[in-house]
Short mmCIF file of C-alpha atoms in Angstrom, two decimals:
data_model
loop_
_atom_site.label_atom_id
_atom_site.label_comp_id
_atom_site.label_asym_id
_atom_site.label_seq_id
_atom_site.Cartn_x
_atom_site.Cartn_y
_atom_site.Cartn_z
CA MET A 234 -106.97 -30.78 89.60
CA ARG A 235 -106.94 -33.17 86.71
CA SER A 236 -105.08 -30.61 84.56
CA LYS A 237 -102.24 -30.22 87.09
CA LYS A 238 -101.69 -33.96 87.10
CA LYS A 239 -101.40 -33.95 83.31
CA VAL A 240 -98.76 -31.20 83.37
CA LEU A 241 -96.84 -33.01 86.06
CA LEU A 242 -96.89 -36.23 84.11
CA ALA A 243 -95.76 -34.44 80.94
CA SER A 244 -92.87 -32.75 82.73
CA THR A 245 -91.83 -35.99 84.27
CA GLY A 246 -91.83 -37.63 80.84
CA ILE A 247 -89.66 -34.92 79.34
CA LEU A 248 -87.13 -35.22 82.15
CA ILE A 249 -86.98 -38.99 81.79
CA PHE A 250 -86.56 -38.62 78.02
CA SER A 251 -83.76 -36.06 78.47
CA MET A 252 -82.01 -38.27 80.97
CA GLY A 253 -82.24 -41.09 78.49
CA ILE A 254 -80.54 -38.98 75.88
CA MET A 255 -77.83 -37.93 78.32
CA SER A 256 -77.31 -41.52 79.32
CA ALA A 257 -76.91 -42.50 75.69
CA VAL A 258 -74.37 -39.78 75.11
CA TYR A 259 -72.33 -40.38 78.23
CA ALA A 260 -72.42 -44.15 77.85
CA THR A 261 -69.57 -43.97 75.29
CA GLY A 262 -67.26 -41.76 77.37
CA ASN A 263 -66.31 -40.65 80.84
CA ILE A 264 -68.37 -38.12 82.69
CA LYS A 265 -66.66 -35.53 84.85
CA LYS A 266 -68.23 -32.66 86.60
CA LEU A 267 -66.32 -29.41 86.10
CA ASP A 268 -66.53 -26.08 87.78
CA ALA A 269 -65.75 -23.40 85.22
CA TRP A 270 -64.78 -19.83 86.00
CA PHE A 271 -65.76 -17.15 83.54
CA GLY A 272 -64.14 -13.79 83.82
CA ASP A 273 -62.70 -11.05 81.72
CA ILE A 274 -60.17 -13.25 79.93
CA LYS A 275 -58.42 -11.30 77.17
CA LEU A 276 -56.80 -12.86 74.09
CA ILE A 277 -53.98 -10.79 72.55
CA LYS A 278 -52.42 -11.55 69.13
CA ASN A 279 -49.52 -9.45 67.86
CA HIS A 280 -50.27 -6.73 70.41
CA GLN A 281 -53.93 -6.56 69.42
CA GLN A 282 -56.89 -7.80 71.46
CA ILE A 283 -59.10 -10.37 69.76
CA THR A 284 -62.86 -10.42 70.30
CA LEU A 285 -64.31 -13.92 70.47
CA ASP A 286 -67.89 -15.05 69.97
CA THR A 287 -67.46 -17.66 72.71
CA GLN A 288 -65.93 -16.56 76.00
CA PRO A 289 -62.86 -18.50 77.24
CA PHE A 290 -63.08 -20.05 80.68
CA ILE A 291 -60.82 -21.54 83.32
CA VAL A 292 -61.14 -25.02 84.81
CA ASP A 293 -58.77 -26.24 87.48
CA GLY A 294 -56.23 -23.60 86.57
CA THR A 295 -56.33 -24.38 82.83
CA THR A 296 -57.69 -21.83 80.39
CA TYR A 297 -59.90 -23.21 77.65
CA VAL A 298 -60.38 -21.37 74.38
CA PRO A 299 -62.72 -22.65 71.65
CA VAL A 300 -60.79 -24.64 69.04
CA ARG A 301 -62.61 -22.92 66.19
CA ALA A 302 -61.55 -19.54 67.48
CA LEU A 303 -57.91 -20.64 67.68
CA SER A 304 -58.05 -22.14 64.20
CA THR A 305 -59.18 -18.81 62.85
CA LEU A 306 -56.42 -16.98 64.68
CA PHE A 307 -53.68 -19.31 63.40
CA ASN A 308 -55.09 -19.66 59.86
CA LYS A 309 -56.08 -23.31 60.22
CA ASP A 310 -59.04 -25.26 58.89
CA ILE A 311 -61.07 -27.23 61.46
CA SER A 312 -63.71 -29.93 61.03
CA TRP A 313 -65.76 -32.03 63.42
CA ASP A 314 -66.79 -35.63 62.79
CA GLY A 315 -69.65 -36.43 65.15
CA SER A 316 -69.70 -40.12 64.38
CA THR A 317 -66.14 -40.57 65.54
CA ARG A 318 -66.05 -37.51 67.76
CA THR A 319 -62.92 -36.32 65.98
CA ILE A 320 -61.65 -32.79 65.57
CA THR A 321 -59.40 -32.41 62.52
CA ILE A 322 -57.10 -29.41 62.12
CA THR A 323 -55.25 -28.81 58.83
CA ASP A 324 -53.08 -26.01 57.48
CA ARG A 325 -54.98 -23.46 55.51
CA THR A 326 -53.52 -22.70 52.07
CA ASP A 327 -51.77 -19.31 51.94
CA PRO A 328 -52.20 -17.83 48.42
CA GLU A 329 -48.98 -15.82 48.73
CA VAL A 330 -46.99 -18.88 49.80
CA GLU A 331 -48.50 -20.91 46.99
CA THR A 332 -47.54 -18.19 44.52
CA LEU A 333 -43.99 -18.18 45.83
CA LYS A 334 -43.84 -21.97 45.60
CA GLN A 335 -44.98 -21.84 41.99
CA GLN A 336 -42.42 -19.16 41.22
CA LEU A 337 -39.70 -21.23 42.89
CA GLU A 338 -40.71 -24.30 40.90
CA GLY A 339 -40.58 -22.20 37.75
CA LYS A 340 -37.11 -20.92 38.59
CA ASN A 341 -35.88 -24.41 39.40
CA PHE A 342 -37.19 -25.57 36.04
CA GLN A 343 -35.40 -22.70 34.28
CA ILE A 344 -32.18 -23.53 36.14
CA SER A 345 -32.40 -27.17 35.09
CA GLN A 346 -32.93 -26.09 31.49
CA LEU A 347 -29.95 -23.70 31.63
CA GLU A 348 -27.74 -26.38 33.15
CA ALA A 349 -28.72 -28.71 30.31
CA LYS A 350 -27.93 -25.99 27.76
CA ILE A 351 -24.54 -25.31 29.38
CA LYS A 352 -23.61 -28.98 29.15
CA LEU A 353 -24.72 -29.02 25.54
CA LEU A 354 -22.73 -25.88 24.72
CA GLU A 355 -19.63 -27.25 26.46
CA THR A 356 -19.89 -30.39 24.36
CA GLU A 357 -20.41 -28.37 21.18
CA LEU A 358 -17.53 -26.04 22.10
CA SER A 359 -15.11 -28.92 22.53
CA LYS A 360 -16.10 -30.13 19.06
CA LYS A 361 -16.10 -26.59 17.69
CA ASP A 362 -12.43 -26.02 18.49
CA SER A 363 -11.24 -28.67 16.05
CA VAL A 364 -13.81 -27.67 13.44
CA ASP A 365 -12.83 -24.00 13.69
CA MET A 366 -9.15 -24.91 13.43
CA ASP A 367 -9.80 -26.80 10.20
CA ASP A 368 -11.93 -23.97 8.83
CA LEU A 369 -9.32 -21.39 9.80
CA GLU A 370 -6.58 -23.44 8.14
CA ASN A 371 -8.59 -23.53 4.92
CA ASP A 372 -9.21 -19.79 5.09
CA LEU A 373 -5.52 -19.05 5.63
CA ASN A 374 -4.52 -21.19 2.66
CA ASN A 375 -7.12 -19.44 0.52
CA ASP A 376 -5.91 -15.99 1.60
CA TYR A 377 -2.14 -16.55 1.88
CA GLY A 378 -1.43 -19.74 -0.06
CA GLU A 379 0.03 -17.52 -2.77
CA TYR A 380 2.17 -14.57 -1.71
CA GLU A 381 4.57 -12.59 -3.86
CA ASP A 382 4.33 -15.25 -6.62
CA ILE A 383 5.29 -18.00 -4.15
CA GLN A 384 3.06 -20.97 -3.33
CA PHE A 385 2.81 -21.77 0.38
CA GLU A 386 0.99 -24.51 2.25
CA ILE A 387 -0.16 -23.58 5.77
CA SER A 388 -0.92 -26.14 8.48
CA LEU A 389 -2.35 -25.46 11.97
CA SER A 390 -2.30 -27.62 15.08
CA GLY A 391 -2.81 -27.20 18.82
CA ASP A 392 -5.70 -25.71 20.74
CA GLU A 393 -7.21 -22.33 21.55
CA ASP A 394 -4.35 -21.50 23.95
CA ASP A 395 -1.32 -22.72 22.00
CA ILE A 396 -1.27 -22.85 18.21
CA GLN A 397 1.54 -24.16 16.02
CA VAL A 398 1.80 -22.81 12.47
CA LYS A 399 3.76 -24.80 9.91
CA ILE A 400 4.32 -23.20 6.51
CA TYR A 401 5.86 -25.12 3.64
CA VAL A 402 7.43 -23.82 0.43
CA ASP A 403 9.22 -25.76 -2.30
CA LEU A 404 12.46 -23.91 -3.03
CA ASP A 405 13.09 -26.17 -6.01
CA ASP A 406 10.36 -24.13 -7.66
CA TYR A 407 10.52 -20.79 -5.80
CA GLU A 408 14.13 -20.27 -4.65
CA ASP A 409 14.67 -17.07 -6.63
CA GLU A 410 11.34 -15.61 -5.49
CA TRP A 411 12.12 -16.52 -1.87
CA ASP A 412 15.56 -14.90 -2.07
CA ASP A 413 13.94 -11.74 -3.44
CA LEU A 414 11.51 -11.66 -0.52
CA THR A 415 12.76 -9.03 1.94
CA SER A 416 12.70 -9.54 5.69
CA SER A 417 10.01 -6.90 6.07
CA LYS A 418 7.78 -8.66 3.56
CA LYS A 419 8.34 -11.99 5.27
CA LYS A 420 7.38 -10.41 8.56
CA ASP A 421 4.31 -8.74 7.05
CA PHE A 422 3.26 -12.10 5.59
CA LEU A 423 3.57 -13.84 8.94
CA GLN A 424 1.94 -10.94 10.83
CA ASP A 425 -1.13 -11.09 8.58
CA ILE A 426 -1.46 -14.83 9.18
CA CYS A 427 -1.10 -14.45 12.96
CA ASP A 428 -3.57 -11.55 13.05
CA ASP A 429 -6.19 -13.73 11.38
CA ILE A 430 -5.53 -16.53 13.87
CA LEU A 431 -5.82 -14.14 16.82
CA ASP A 432 -9.15 -12.89 15.48
CA VAL A 433 -10.51 -16.40 16.09
CA TYR A 434 -8.38 -17.35 19.11
CA PRO A 435 -7.52 -14.03 20.83
CA ASP A 436 -5.75 -15.65 23.80
CA ALA A 437 -3.55 -17.99 21.77
CA ASP A 438 0.23 -18.12 21.95
CA ILE A 439 1.46 -18.67 18.40
CA GLU A 440 4.74 -20.10 17.22
CA GLY A 441 5.81 -21.76 14.02
CA TYR A 442 8.22 -21.92 11.16
CA ILE A 443 8.63 -21.80 7.40
CA LYS A 444 10.26 -24.93 6.00
CA ASP A 445 11.68 -25.81 2.61
CA ASP A 446 9.56 -28.77 1.52
CA SER A 447 12.22 -30.01 -0.89
CA SER A 448 15.16 -30.16 1.55
CA GLY A 449 13.28 -30.31 4.86
CA SER A 450 15.35 -27.46 6.32
CA LYS A 451 13.82 -24.63 8.29
CA LEU A 452 14.11 -21.26 6.63
CA LEU A 453 13.01 -19.31 9.69
CA SER A 454 11.03 -19.68 12.88
CA PHE A 455 8.70 -17.15 14.48
CA SER A 456 6.50 -16.48 17.49
CA THR A 457 4.09 -13.84 18.78
CA SER A 458 4.44 -11.62 21.81
CA SER A 459 1.68 -11.03 24.37
CA SER A 460 0.47 -8.14 22.20
CA GLY A 461 0.36 -10.35 19.09
CA LYS A 462 3.44 -8.90 17.43
CA VAL A 463 5.41 -11.34 15.30
CA SER A 464 9.07 -11.90 16.11
CA ILE A 465 11.24 -13.71 13.56
CA ASN A 466 13.98 -15.95 14.93
CA SER A 467 16.11 -16.69 11.92
CA SER A 468 19.63 -16.01 13.15
CA SER A 469 20.54 -19.66 12.80
CA THR A 470 19.75 -19.71 9.10
CA ALA A 471 19.91 -16.09 8.00
CA ASP A 472 22.85 -15.13 5.82
CA ILE A 473 24.49 -11.81 6.67
CA ASP A 474 25.24 -11.27 2.99
CA ASP A 475 21.60 -11.74 2.05
CA LEU A 476 20.57 -9.25 4.71
CA GLU A 477 23.15 -6.78 3.44
CA ASP A 478 21.76 -7.06 -0.11
CA GLU A 479 18.27 -6.66 1.24
CA LEU A 480 19.07 -3.53 3.21
CA ASP A 481 20.96 -2.05 0.29
CA ASP A 482 17.97 -2.63 -1.98
CA ASN A 483 15.59 -1.07 0.53
CA TYR A 484 17.56 2.04 1.48
CA TYR A 485 19.99 2.99 -1.30
CA ASP A 486 17.64 5.79 -2.40
CA TYR A 487 16.08 6.58 0.99
CA PHE A 488 17.13 10.21 0.58
CA ASP A 489 16.05 11.25 -2.89
CA ASP A 490 19.10 13.39 -3.61
CA ILE A 491 21.73 11.09 -2.10
CA VAL A 492 22.94 7.75 -3.43
CA LEU A 493 24.25 5.48 -0.69
CA SER A 494 25.18 1.85 -0.04
CA ILE A 495 25.02 -0.35 3.03
CA GLU A 496 27.60 -2.82 4.27
CA LEU A 497 27.39 -5.25 7.21
CA GLU A 498 30.22 -6.68 9.29
CA GLU A 499 29.71 -9.56 11.72
CA ASP A 500 32.04 -10.47 14.56
CA ASP A 501 30.68 -13.27 16.76
CA ASP A 502 27.42 -11.80 18.10
CA ASP A 503 28.29 -8.21 17.14
CA ILE A 504 26.96 -6.65 13.93
CA THR A 505 28.09 -3.30 12.57
CA PHE A 506 26.39 -1.57 9.69
CA TYR A 507 27.89 1.17 7.53
CA VAL A 508 25.90 3.60 5.43
CA ASN A 509 28.41 4.74 2.82
CA ILE A 510 28.05 8.10 1.08
CA ASN A 511 30.46 10.23 -0.93
CA TYR A 512 30.51 13.54 0.90
CA ASN A 513 32.43 15.14 -1.95
CA THR A 514 29.44 14.48 -4.21
CA TYR A 515 26.53 14.77 -1.76
CA GLY A 516 27.92 17.04 0.96
CA ASP A 517 25.37 19.82 0.46
CA GLU A 518 22.48 17.38 0.47
CA TRP A 519 23.82 15.71 3.61
CA ASP A 520 24.24 19.00 5.41
CA ASP A 521 20.63 19.89 4.59
CA LEU A 522 19.38 16.82 6.48
CA SER A 523 18.24 17.35 10.06
CA ASP A 524 19.51 15.25 12.95
CA SER A 525 16.00 13.80 13.33
CA GLN A 526 15.94 12.64 9.69
CA ILE A 527 19.29 10.91 10.00
CA LYS A 528 18.43 9.35 13.36
CA THR A 529 15.13 7.97 12.00
CA PHE A 530 16.90 6.57 8.94
CA MET A 531 19.55 4.77 11.02
CA ALA A 532 16.87 3.48 13.44
CA LYS A 533 15.06 1.77 10.55
CA ILE A 534 18.21 -0.05 9.50
CA TYR A 535 18.96 -0.96 13.12
CA ASN A 536 15.46 -2.41 13.60
CA ASP A 537 15.61 -4.46 10.40
CA ILE A 538 18.88 -6.02 11.54
CA GLU A 539 17.49 -6.62 15.03
CA ASP A 540 14.50 -8.48 13.53
CA GLU A 541 16.93 -10.97 12.02
CA PHE A 542 19.55 -11.05 14.79
CA GLU A 543 17.73 -10.14 17.97
CA ASP A 544 20.45 -11.48 20.28
CA SER A 545 23.24 -9.51 18.64
CA TYR A 546 24.80 -6.24 19.73
CA ILE A 547 24.26 -3.78 16.88
CA GLU A 548 25.77 -0.41 16.11
CA GLY A 549 25.85 1.65 12.94
CA TYR A 550 27.72 4.45 11.24
CA VAL A 551 27.26 6.81 8.35
CA TYR A 552 30.67 6.76 6.63
CA ASP A 553 32.14 9.31 4.26
CA THR A 554 33.95 7.26 1.62
CA TYR A 555 35.71 10.34 0.24
CA ASN A 556 37.23 11.72 3.43
CA LYS A 557 37.40 8.34 5.17
CA LYS A 558 35.61 9.40 8.34
CA ASN A 559 32.36 8.83 10.21
CA LEU A 560 29.54 11.33 9.86
CA ALA A 561 27.10 9.80 12.40
CA LYS A 562 26.77 6.94 14.88
CA TYR A 563 23.71 5.05 16.20
CA TYR A 564 23.41 2.30 18.85
CA LYS A 565 21.56 1.30 22.02
CA ASN A 566 23.21 0.92 25.40
CA SER A 567 22.68 -2.00 27.79
CA SER A 568 19.49 -0.44 29.18
CA GLY A 569 18.03 -0.06 25.67
CA THR A 570 18.46 3.72 25.47
CA VAL A 571 19.13 5.03 21.95
CA LYS A 572 22.44 6.82 21.50
CA PHE A 573 22.86 9.01 18.39
CA THR A 574 25.75 11.25 17.46
CA ARG A 575 26.23 13.41 14.40
CA TYR A 576 29.82 14.47 13.79
#
């Protein structure tokens, strides 16, 4: 009997102690009695059922799922602070996302470096243009400052798109040498200079002139086409007599077995050239020439005249000085088509 009393007293003490603990816990918050309903509550994520260690339940129509389970499902970190009764949820670091972030930061750094380099190169390029122009001018004077025993001084100005070439010669010292310089040699001289310029500035439009340094007068002006070919514009200063002498020097022995001479006649903007041969002396040699040979020969003369007088209408004849008649004719019609006749 005594032993039953002891057990009863002990049980009563435990209950009182437990109630004391409960009272201490509930004293800091509100107590509410809930009726929970447990059933077969399924949790589906991305079409797959998730198995939970703690079963969800429903209270007053609201489904409760353990926070820790949800944090695992949504890749969150969760912590519990008992002293403040605080649940803390933070994003869990995704290694793949972090890797992508690092790669993005690396790319952004590379972009910033490239942008800095571009600005630096643009600055250097703007300075480089003037430096290259000076260097190119020096190179041209070294390569072409002396040509056919004539001293020239070459000056460049402009930019990479438009370049002006000024070439000076002192005719007080080199007049005879300049007069001996044929149109084709002058053009070759200028073409070589322009080719070197276009090697450095391939998109440049080039124009310029050659000027007599002693008198200040322009001897000729020139420019380049879109393909870089030099065109000489010297009609305002070219002398028809000088051109005649030049052509005669270049072509008097074009055909080895025929001696010929060339004359030019100018009437306003029309120029006619005559290739004079003595058919009585060179008839057999003339007859042995093909039409193609004669046509090519007359085309060369035509082109040399056109280089000097590009706005002129030009036609030419081969003239028999013995029989006083034409042996061939060469010209271009208004559409630029070559017309050749052999009589």
